[in-house]
Tab-separated table of C-alpha atoms in Angstrom:
chain	number	residue	atom	x	y	z
A	1	ALA	CA	6.360	-11.370	-5.187
A	2	PHE	CA	5.135	-8.757	-7.658
A	3	VAL	CA	4.169	-6.271	-4.921
A	4	SER	CA	6.871	-6.806	-2.299
A	5	ARG	CA	9.655	-8.336	-4.452
A	6	TYR	CA	10.216	-10.843	-1.632
A	7	SER	CA	9.877	-14.372	-3.008
A	8	SER	CA	9.970	-15.920	0.453
A	9	LEU	CA	7.208	-13.598	1.720
A	10	SER	CA	4.997	-14.575	-1.200
A	11	ALA	CA	5.557	-18.257	-0.510
A	12	LEU	CA	4.769	-17.838	3.190
A	13	ILE	CA	1.562	-15.923	2.431
A	14	ALA	CA	0.477	-18.550	-0.101
A	15	SER	CA	1.193	-21.341	2.386
A	16	ALA	CA	-0.879	-19.556	5.040
A	17	LEU	CA	-3.859	-18.972	2.730
A	18	THR	CA	-3.999	-22.361	0.990
A	19	PRO	CA	-5.524	-24.416	3.847
A	20	GLY	CA	-8.332	-21.891	4.320
A	21	ALA	CA	-9.060	-21.743	0.599
A	22	LEU	CA	-9.207	-25.538	0.392
A	23	PHE	CA	-11.523	-25.666	3.401
A	24	LEU	CA	-13.847	-23.046	1.902
A	25	ILE	CA	-14.263	-25.009	-1.327
A	26	GLY	CA	-15.086	-28.168	0.616
A	27	LEU	CA	-11.796	-30.042	0.406
A	28	HIS	CA	-11.481	-30.687	4.141
A	29	GLY	CA	-8.994	-33.590	3.944
A	30	PRO	CA	-6.500	-31.726	1.755
A	31	ALA	CA	-7.050	-28.576	3.863
A	32	ALA	CA	-5.982	-30.472	6.995
A	33	LEU	CA	-2.930	-31.855	5.204
A	34	PHE	CA	-1.920	-28.422	3.901
A	35	LEU	CA	-2.427	-26.924	7.350
A	36	VAL	CA	0.102	-29.381	8.793
A	37	LEU	CA	2.493	-28.769	5.900
A	38	SER	CA	2.132	-24.997	6.299
A	39	VAL	CA	2.949	-25.168	10.004
A	40	LEU	CA	6.035	-27.260	9.236
A	41	LEU	CA	7.081	-24.833	6.495
A	42	TRP	CA	6.812	-21.852	8.863
A	43	ILE	CA	8.800	-23.711	11.535
A	44	MET	CA	11.524	-24.726	9.068
A	45	HIS	CA	11.830	-21.189	7.671
A	46	ARG	CA	12.184	-19.296	10.947
A	47	ALA	CA	15.509	-17.825	9.765
A	48	ASN	CA	13.888	-16.429	6.602
A	49	ILE	CA	11.051	-14.976	8.663
A	50	ALA	CA	13.554	-13.323	11.010
A	51	ARG	CA	15.411	-11.812	8.005
A	52	LEU	CA	12.109	-10.546	6.573
A	53	MET	CA	11.227	-8.902	9.876
A	54	THR	CA	14.609	-7.163	10.102
A	55	GLY	CA	14.655	-6.169	6.429
A	56	ALA	CA	17.746	-8.270	5.708
A	57	GLU	CA	16.090	-10.679	3.246
A	58	GLY	CA	17.133	-10.144	-0.363
A	59	LYS	CA	14.598	-8.828	-2.861
A	60	ILE	CA	13.950	-10.161	-6.341
A	61	GLY	CA	16.047	-8.194	-8.815
A	62	ALA	CA	18.286	-6.633	-6.172
A	63	SER	CA	22.019	-7.033	-6.601
A	64	ALA	CA	23.733	-9.431	-4.223
A	65	LYS	CA	25.684	-7.912	-1.361
A	66	THR	CA	29.398	-8.609	-1.338
A	67	SER	CA	31.366	-8.914	1.858
């Protein structure tokens, strides 16, 4: 979040990297569990991903848009 100011992007990156990190340190059972959880997280947050890709996702510290 520090670099991009997108909290959701940071969470998605962390969820993608965690299973690999766990596997590399020898925690294969937890790595498999976190892989499944990461896939579910990405599926459940498709709308956030779409907003990130279009640049419509709000940034940390940015003022809220009013309609």
